[in-house]
Each structure stands twice: as structure tokens, then as C-alpha cells.
PDB file of C-alpha atoms and ligand atoms in Angstrom:
ATOM      1  CA  MET A 977       0.000   0.000   0.000  1.00 94.00           C
ATOM      2  CA  LEU A 978       1.435   3.351  -1.053  1.00 97.00           C
ATOM      3  CA  LYS A 979       0.960   6.132   1.460  1.00 98.00           C
ATOM      4  CA  GLY A 980       1.881   9.693   0.550  1.00 98.00           C
ATOM      5  CA  ILE A 981       2.096  12.924   2.485  1.00 98.00           C
ATOM      6  CA  TYR A 982       1.324  16.303   0.979  1.00 98.00           C
ATOM      7  CA  PRO A 983       2.733  18.700   3.580  1.00 98.00           C
ATOM      8  CA  GLY A 984       2.270  22.432   3.808  1.00 98.00           C
ATOM      9  CA  SER A 985       1.194  25.437   5.804  1.00 98.00           C
ATOM     10  CA  PHE A 986      -2.140  25.838   3.988  1.00 98.00           C
ATOM     11  CA  ASP A 987      -2.707  29.292   5.475  1.00 98.00           C
ATOM     12  CA  PRO A 988      -5.187  29.221   3.775  1.00 98.00           C
ATOM     13  CA  VAL A 989      -5.778  26.295   1.387  1.00 98.00           C
ATOM     14  CA  THR A 990      -6.098  27.559  -2.209  1.00 98.00           C
ATOM     15  CA  TYR A 991      -7.422  26.058  -5.428  1.00 98.00           C
ATOM     16  CA  GLY A 992      -3.770  25.412  -6.306  1.00 97.00           C
ATOM     17  CA  HIS A 993      -3.366  23.184  -3.233  1.00 98.00           C
ATOM     18  CA  LEU A 994      -6.661  21.465  -3.964  1.00 98.00           C
ATOM     19  CA  ASP A 995      -5.545  20.700  -7.487  1.00 97.00           C
ATOM     20  CA  VAL A 996      -2.377  19.019  -6.164  1.00 98.00           C
ATOM     21  CA  ILE A 997      -4.396  17.130  -3.526  1.00 98.00           C
ATOM     22  CA  GLU A 998      -6.871  15.836  -6.112  1.00 98.00           C
ATOM     23  CA  ARG A 999      -4.193  14.789  -8.570  1.00 98.00           C
ATOM     24  CA  SER A1000      -1.870  13.197  -6.014  1.00 98.00           C
ATOM     25  CA  SER A1001      -4.737  11.316  -4.328  1.00 98.00           C
ATOM     26  CA  LYS A1002      -5.004   9.370  -7.591  1.00 98.00           C
ATOM     27  CA  LEU A1003      -1.340   8.384  -7.455  1.00 97.00           C
ATOM     28  CA  VAL A1004      -1.351   6.804  -3.999  1.00 98.00           C
ATOM     29  CA  ASP A1005      -3.601   4.489  -2.006  1.00 98.00           C
ATOM     30  CA  GLU A1006      -3.775   6.908   0.892  1.00 98.00           C
ATOM     31  CA  LEU A1007      -2.921  10.593   0.936  1.00 98.00           C
ATOM     32  CA  ILE A1008      -2.246  12.406   4.178  1.00 98.00           C
ATOM     33  CA  VAL A1009      -2.423  16.174   3.980  1.00 99.00           C
ATOM     34  CA  GLY A1010       0.069  17.248   6.664  1.00 98.00           C
ATOM     35  CA  VAL A1011      -0.686  20.651   8.145  1.00 98.00           C
ATOM     36  CA  LEU A1012       2.373  22.248   9.727  1.00 98.00           C
ATOM     37  CA  ASN A1013       1.750  23.778  13.123  1.00 97.00           C
ATOM     38  CA  ASN A1014       4.780  26.041  13.350  1.00 90.00           C
ATOM     39  CA  LYS A1015       4.740  27.685  16.759  1.00 86.00           C
ATOM     40  CA  ALA A1016       7.447  30.146  15.687  1.00 87.00           C
ATOM     41  CA  LYS A1017       5.107  31.686  13.107  1.00 87.00           C
ATOM     42  CA  SER A1018       1.829  33.530  13.547  1.00 91.00           C
ATOM     43  CA  PRO A1019      -0.422  32.322  10.753  1.00 95.00           C
ATOM     44  CA  LEU A1020      -3.772  33.887   9.871  1.00 96.00           C
ATOM     45  CA  PHE A1021      -5.518  30.610  10.783  1.00 97.00           C
ATOM     46  CA  SER A1022      -4.674  28.309  13.694  1.00 96.00           C
ATOM     47  CA  ALA A1023      -3.662  24.732  12.849  1.00 97.00           C
ATOM     48  CA  GLU A1024      -7.102  23.561  14.038  1.00 97.00           C
ATOM     49  CA  GLU A1025      -8.834  26.019  11.706  1.00 97.00           C
ATOM     50  CA  ARG A1026      -6.638  24.996   8.772  1.00 98.00           C
ATOM     51  CA  VAL A1027      -7.327  21.306   9.440  1.00 98.00           C
ATOM     52  CA  ARG A1028     -11.070  22.022   9.596  1.00 98.00           C
ATOM     53  CA  MET A1029     -11.001  23.932   6.282  1.00 98.00           C
ATOM     54  CA  LEU A1030      -9.018  21.162   4.598  1.00 98.00           C
ATOM     55  CA  ASN A1031     -11.360  18.491   5.947  1.00 98.00           C
ATOM     56  CA  GLU A1032     -14.298  20.381   4.504  1.00 98.00           C
ATOM     57  CA  VAL A1033     -12.813  20.897   1.038  1.00 98.00           C
ATOM     58  CA  THR A1034     -11.533  17.300   0.761  1.00 98.00           C
ATOM     59  CA  LYS A1035     -14.646  15.619   2.177  1.00 98.00           C
ATOM     60  CA  ASP A1036     -15.481  14.009  -1.188  1.00 97.00           C
ATOM     61  CA  MET A1037     -12.029  12.433  -1.544  1.00 98.00           C
ATOM     62  CA  PRO A1038     -12.259   9.111   0.294  1.00 97.00           C
ATOM     63  CA  ASN A1039      -8.536   8.308   0.434  1.00 98.00           C
ATOM     64  CA  VAL A1040      -7.503  11.727   1.788  1.00 98.00           C
ATOM     65  CA  THR A1041      -7.026  12.442   5.495  1.00 98.00           C
ATOM     66  CA  VAL A1042      -5.867  15.668   7.102  1.00 98.00           C
ATOM     67  CA  VAL A1043      -3.416  15.501   9.996  1.00 98.00           C
ATOM     68  CA  PRO A1044      -1.610  18.359  11.804  1.00 98.00           C
ATOM     69  CA  PHE A1045       2.076  17.988  12.607  1.00 98.00           C
ATOM     70  CA  GLU A1046       4.863  19.766  14.432  1.00 97.00           C
ATOM     71  CA  GLY A1047       8.612  19.431  14.033  1.00 97.00           C
ATOM     72  CA  LEU A1048      10.402  17.663  11.220  1.00 98.00           C
ATOM     73  CA  LEU A1049       8.524  16.405   8.182  1.00 98.00           C
ATOM     74  CA  VAL A1050      10.628  13.222   8.066  1.00 98.00           C
ATOM     75  CA  ASP A1051       9.641  12.391  11.659  1.00 98.00           C
ATOM     76  CA  PHE A1052       6.000  12.899  10.716  1.00 98.00           C
ATOM     77  CA  ALA A1053       6.437  10.689   7.642  1.00 98.00           C
ATOM     78  CA  ARG A1054       8.003   7.971   9.800  1.00 98.00           C
ATOM     79  CA  LYS A1055       5.188   8.246  12.348  1.00 98.00           C
ATOM     80  CA  MET A1056       2.562   7.980   9.616  1.00 98.00           C
ATOM     81  CA  ASP A1057       4.464   5.119   7.952  1.00 97.00           C
ATOM     82  CA  ALA A1058       4.493   7.066   4.671  1.00 98.00           C
ATOM     83  CA  GLY A1059       7.288   6.588   2.154  1.00 97.00           C
ATOM     84  CA  LEU A1060       6.417   9.412  -0.177  1.00 98.00           C
ATOM     85  CA  VAL A1061       6.311  13.190   0.154  1.00 98.00           C
ATOM     86  CA  ILE A1062       4.513  15.092  -2.566  1.00 98.00           C
ATOM     87  CA  ARG A1063       5.112  18.764  -3.290  1.00 98.00           C
ATOM     88  CA  GLY A1064       3.768  21.057  -5.973  1.00 97.00           C
ATOM     89  CA  LEU A1065       6.156  23.039  -8.169  1.00 96.00           C
ATOM     90  CA  ARG A1066       4.720  26.250  -9.586  1.00 93.00           C
ATOM     91  CA  ALA A1067       7.658  27.905 -11.241  1.00 88.00           C
ATOM     92  CA  ILE A1068      11.430  27.877 -11.353  1.00 88.00           C
ATOM     93  CA  THR A1069      11.425  30.203  -8.328  1.00 87.00           C
ATOM     94  CA  ASP A1070      10.054  27.332  -6.219  1.00 92.00           C
ATOM     95  CA  PHE A1071      12.739  24.957  -7.385  1.00 94.00           C
ATOM     96  CA  GLU A1072      15.739  25.986  -5.281  1.00 95.00           C
ATOM     97  CA  TYR A1073      13.884  25.846  -1.971  1.00 96.00           C
ATOM     98  CA  GLU A1074      12.118  22.617  -2.880  1.00 97.00           C
ATOM     99  CA  LEU A1075      15.341  20.944  -4.004  1.00 97.00           C
ATOM    100  CA  GLN A1076      17.085  21.934  -0.781  1.00 98.00           C
ATOM    101  CA  MET A1077      14.190  20.657   1.301  1.00 98.00           C
ATOM    102  CA  ALA A1078      13.905  17.371  -0.607  1.00 98.00           C
ATOM    103  CA  GLN A1079      17.640  16.706  -0.421  1.00 98.00           C
ATOM    104  CA  THR A1080      17.841  17.582   3.281  1.00 98.00           C
ATOM    105  CA  ASN A1081      14.899  15.299   3.995  1.00 98.00           C
ATOM    106  CA  HIS A1082      16.465  12.510   1.943  1.00 98.00           C
ATOM    107  CA  LYS A1083      19.755  12.827   3.863  1.00 98.00           C
ATOM    108  CA  MET A1084      17.881  12.593   7.139  1.00 98.00           C
ATOM    109  CA  GLU A1085      15.554   9.789   6.019  1.00 98.00           C
ATOM    110  CA  PRO A1086      16.651   7.914   2.868  1.00 98.00           C
ATOM    111  CA  ASP A1087      13.504   5.768   2.972  1.00 97.00           C
ATOM    112  CA  VAL A1088      11.310   8.781   2.274  1.00 97.00           C
ATOM    113  CA  GLU A1089      11.255   9.948  -1.347  1.00 98.00           C
ATOM    114  CA  THR A1090       9.992  13.342  -2.521  1.00 98.00           C
ATOM    115  CA  VAL A1091       8.135  13.639  -5.794  1.00 98.00           C
ATOM    116  CA  PHE A1092       6.976  16.848  -7.451  1.00 97.00           C
ATOM    117  CA  LEU A1093       3.819  17.591  -9.351  1.00 97.00           C
ATOM    118  CA  THR A1094       3.902  20.607 -11.597  1.00 95.00           C
ATOM    119  CA  THR A1095       0.923  22.745 -10.729  1.00 93.00           C
ATOM    120  CA  SER A1096      -1.767  23.255 -13.359  1.00 94.00           C
ATOM    121  CA  LEU A1097      -1.194  26.346 -15.475  1.00 93.00           C
ATOM    122  CA  ASP A1098      -4.460  27.744 -14.118  1.00 94.00           C
ATOM    123  CA  TYR A1099      -2.927  28.036 -10.662  1.00 95.00           C
ATOM    124  CA  SER A1100       0.788  28.486 -11.266  1.00 93.00           C
ATOM    125  CA  TYR A1101       0.672  32.121 -10.103  1.00 95.00           C
ATOM    126  CA  LEU A1102      -1.326  31.395  -6.948  1.00 96.00           C
ATOM    127  CA  SER A1103      -0.068  31.443  -3.357  1.00 97.00           C
ATOM    128  CA  SER A1104      -1.644  31.695   0.087  1.00 97.00           C
ATOM    129  CA  THR A1105       0.364  34.868   0.675  1.00 96.00           C
ATOM    130  CA  THR A1106      -1.078  36.682  -2.343  1.00 97.00           C
ATOM    131  CA  VAL A1107      -4.597  35.516  -1.442  1.00 97.00           C
ATOM    132  CA  LYS A1108      -4.187  37.060   2.023  1.00 96.00           C
ATOM    133  CA  GLU A1109      -2.831  40.275   0.557  1.00 96.00           C
ATOM    134  CA  VAL A1110      -5.710  40.625  -1.934  1.00 97.00           C
ATOM    135  CA  ALA A1111      -8.213  39.891   0.856  1.00 96.00           C
ATOM    136  CA  ALA A1112      -6.566  42.368   3.240  1.00 94.00           C
ATOM    137  CA  PHE A1113      -7.216  45.134   0.718  1.00 94.00           C
ATOM    138  CA  GLY A1114     -10.803  44.055   0.124  1.00 93.00           C
ATOM    139  CA  GLY A1115     -10.184  42.364  -3.248  1.00 96.00           C
ATOM    140  CA  ASP A1116     -12.270  39.501  -4.624  1.00 97.00           C
ATOM    141  CA  ILE A1117     -10.631  36.145  -3.820  1.00 98.00           C
ATOM    142  CA  SER A1118     -13.459  33.905  -5.068  1.00 97.00           C
ATOM    143  CA  GLN A1119     -11.412  32.615  -7.992  1.00 97.00           C
ATOM    144  CA  PHE A1120      -8.466  31.712  -5.758  1.00 98.00           C
ATOM    145  CA  VAL A1121     -10.026  29.758  -2.879  1.00 98.00           C
ATOM    146  CA  PRO A1122     -13.183  27.664  -2.285  1.00 98.00           C
ATOM    147  CA  GLY A1123     -16.251  29.601  -1.120  1.00 97.00           C
ATOM    148  CA  ILE A1124     -16.152  28.441   2.499  1.00 97.00           C
ATOM    149  CA  VAL A1125     -12.491  29.435   2.738  1.00 98.00           C
ATOM    150  CA  ALA A1126     -13.204  32.850   1.205  1.00 98.00           C
ATOM    151  CA  ASP A1127     -15.938  33.411   3.811  1.00 97.00           C
ATOM    152  CA  LEU A1128     -13.612  32.487   6.677  1.00 97.00           C
ATOM    153  CA  ILE A1129     -10.848  34.758   5.360  1.00 97.00           C
ATOM    154  CA  GLU A1130     -13.301  37.630   5.098  1.00 94.00           C
ATOM    155  CA  GLU A1131     -14.457  36.968   8.666  1.00 94.00           C
ATOM    156  CA  LYS A1132     -10.851  37.077   9.908  1.00 92.00           C
ATOM    157  CA  MET A1133     -10.067  40.235   7.971  1.00 90.00           C
ATOM    158  CA  ASN A1134     -13.172  41.954   9.318  1.00 87.00           C
ATOM    159  CA  LYS A1135     -12.161  41.055  12.880  1.00 85.00           C
ATOM    160  CA  ARG A1136      -8.706  42.503  12.239  1.00 78.00           C
ATOM    161  CA  ARG A1137     -10.173  45.742  10.928  1.00 70.00           C
ATOM    162  CA  VAL A1138     -12.240  46.463  14.081  1.00 65.00           C
TER     163      VAL A1138
HETATM  164  O1  LIG B2443       3.312  25.394   2.450  1.00 85.09           O
HETATM  165  P1  LIG B2443       4.759  25.567   2.771  1.00 85.09           P
HETATM  166  O2  LIG B2443       4.919  26.618   3.840  1.00 85.09           O
HETATM  167  O3  LIG B2443       5.589  25.827   1.553  1.00 85.09           O
HETATM  168  O4  LIG B2443       5.232  24.154   3.398  1.00 85.09           O
HETATM  169  C1  LIG B2443       6.538  24.020   3.882  1.00 85.09           C
HETATM  170  C2  LIG B2443       6.690  22.727   4.685  1.00 85.09           C
HETATM  171  C3  LIG B2443       5.630  22.627   5.774  1.00 85.09           C
HETATM  172  C4  LIG B2443       6.561  21.535   3.769  1.00 85.09           C
HETATM  173  C5  LIG B2443       8.120  22.736   5.288  1.00 85.09           C
HETATM  174  O5  LIG B2443       8.339  23.968   5.929  1.00 85.09           O
HETATM  175  C6  LIG B2443       8.357  21.617   6.295  1.00 85.09           C
HETATM  176  O6  LIG B2443       8.402  20.471   5.948  1.00 85.09           O
HETATM  177  N1  LIG B2443       8.511  21.999   7.594  1.00 85.09           N
HETATM  178  C7  LIG B2443       8.726  21.063   8.649  1.00 85.09           C
HETATM  179  C8  LIG B2443      10.122  21.244   9.234  1.00 85.09           C
HETATM  180  C9  LIG B2443      11.148  20.438   8.445  1.00 85.09           C
HETATM  181  O7  LIG B2443      11.038  19.235   8.296  1.00 85.09           O
HETATM  182  N2  LIG B2443      12.207  21.129   7.987  1.00 85.09           N
HETATM  183  C10 LIG B2443      13.314  20.496   7.314  1.00 85.09           C
HETATM  184  C11 LIG B2443      13.174  20.454   5.826  1.00 85.09           C
HETATM  185  S1  LIG B2443      14.459  21.404   5.128  1.00 85.09           S
END
């Protein structure tokens, strides 16, 4: 049985992430979406909120589960008994960081392989950071994130404004 992990911050999950989740769920028997809870960072959404959003938007994908993690990705992969890490590559600018991460992870845990999916052209420009920036200035984010995510971002932004 092939178990893969698609790790990320998902702050928030975008259509670009969803595209990678959908496509990679067809490549493995079980896909674990690993949500990094990085205590050194202050994300817009807590890990619990990000897990909830991801559960909602992946509810029709039966072989996908969403699990939060802290610490090293390779430790999480070992704990989950997953031999594959999947990452999306949008553009050449992603490559250097992704290569470094994949090679570091492989040095630490040679039994875990990283594979890359090139993101669909439709979403190759998209990032959680730009979504948050557009939303912060009141822009329309409906084409970047699922409706329930857009509503939650708007709620957060409104709270920040008061
Ligand atoms: O969505 P992101 O922020 O690009 O995801 C980055 C992520 C979560 C995959 C990466 O930061 C990660 O794996 N962090 C866990 C810590 C770790 O294992 N670091 C060593 C790899 S160089």
C-alpha cells in the first residue's frame, strides 16, 4: 500500500493546493495532507482552523485524510508510515527551496522519497500569501479559494479591521 504525504502550511488552502491534492490522491492508495503547526510563526488561521477547512474541502475524496504535525517532516512521515512526500512546483522560483528541502529530507531519512507535481497552469501564479494580501485590501478572492475558505478569510479580515 502506497501512502503519501502532501505537507504544507495551507494558510489558507487555495485552489492550487486542492488541485495538487486531487491529482496526487489518484497516485497513492492513501494521501495524508500534513498541516504544519509552526509555533514560531503567527499564521492567519490556527492549525485547528486549517485542518477544519481542509477536511471540509476534501470531504469528497475518500482516500484523503488531514493531519496536523509539528517538528520535522521526516519524523511525521516515519510516524505515519508514509514513504512518499509530494510537493507542488509552480515555477522555477520554487525549485531551489524545494530541491534543498527534498535533499535535506532525503539525507535525514533515505527511505522517504519526494516527488513533485507541476501545478496546473491555471494556478501556477497562486499562493496563500497573495490571497491574504488581496483579501486584506478588500479584493475579490473567489477565484483563488473555495467559497467556504473565502468566507472564513473575510471573517478574519473583518475582525482585524475592528
Ligand atoms: O506550504 P509551505 O509553507 O511551503 O510548506 C513548507 C513545509 C511545511 C513543507 C516545510 O516547511 C516543512 O516540511 N517543515 C517542517 C520542518 C522540516 O522538516 N524542515 C526540514 C526540511 S528542510
